[in-house]
């Protein structure tokens, strides 16, 4: 099937899994994400999982201010091992404007990438509160991630237990 739909319109719900579809770009608004929702975590995650599974490279988040509260996990787990994946995740913002805002409402990690290969994230303004630990000395910046979970907006290769390699060529 070929899907060419308005990126601002809901056309599915989160029970739909796309298979063997030709999609130039996918939008989480297709699955129900809205700027009026208090939590868009499931829409972000479901759309990413659909795009990765379907081989869709362009993940587009239209202009808007979208809240979410759970970590947005960007990975490809097969069995007990992370596989490399590639995608362009983009919005309508740029250096001078924040038209596409992802507003993270918890104190954990906003976006977690695992074994990303040639991933581009652009045009998205990530907002949230990422406090350093109470004893946040210089050691905070020089320790492995598991010791300081919950204190970053973006984390790359947070889980080394299922990796044969790490992320390369990540552009943010």
XYZ file of C-alpha atoms in Angstrom, residues 26 44 51 62 71 80 91 114 121 135 139-140 143 156 168:
15
model
C 5.336 9.282 8.832
C 5.663 9.100 19.738
C 8.434 3.633 11.042
C 4.625 19.093 12.559
C 11.258 8.270 27.917
C 18.251 -9.855 23.262
C 10.235 19.200 12.848
C 20.508 2.983 21.243
C 17.368 14.822 14.645
C 25.782 15.550 44.809
C 32.046 13.431 38.813
C 28.504 13.633 37.413
C 30.666 8.637 35.097
C 23.011 7.859 23.521
C 27.851 6.251 14.960
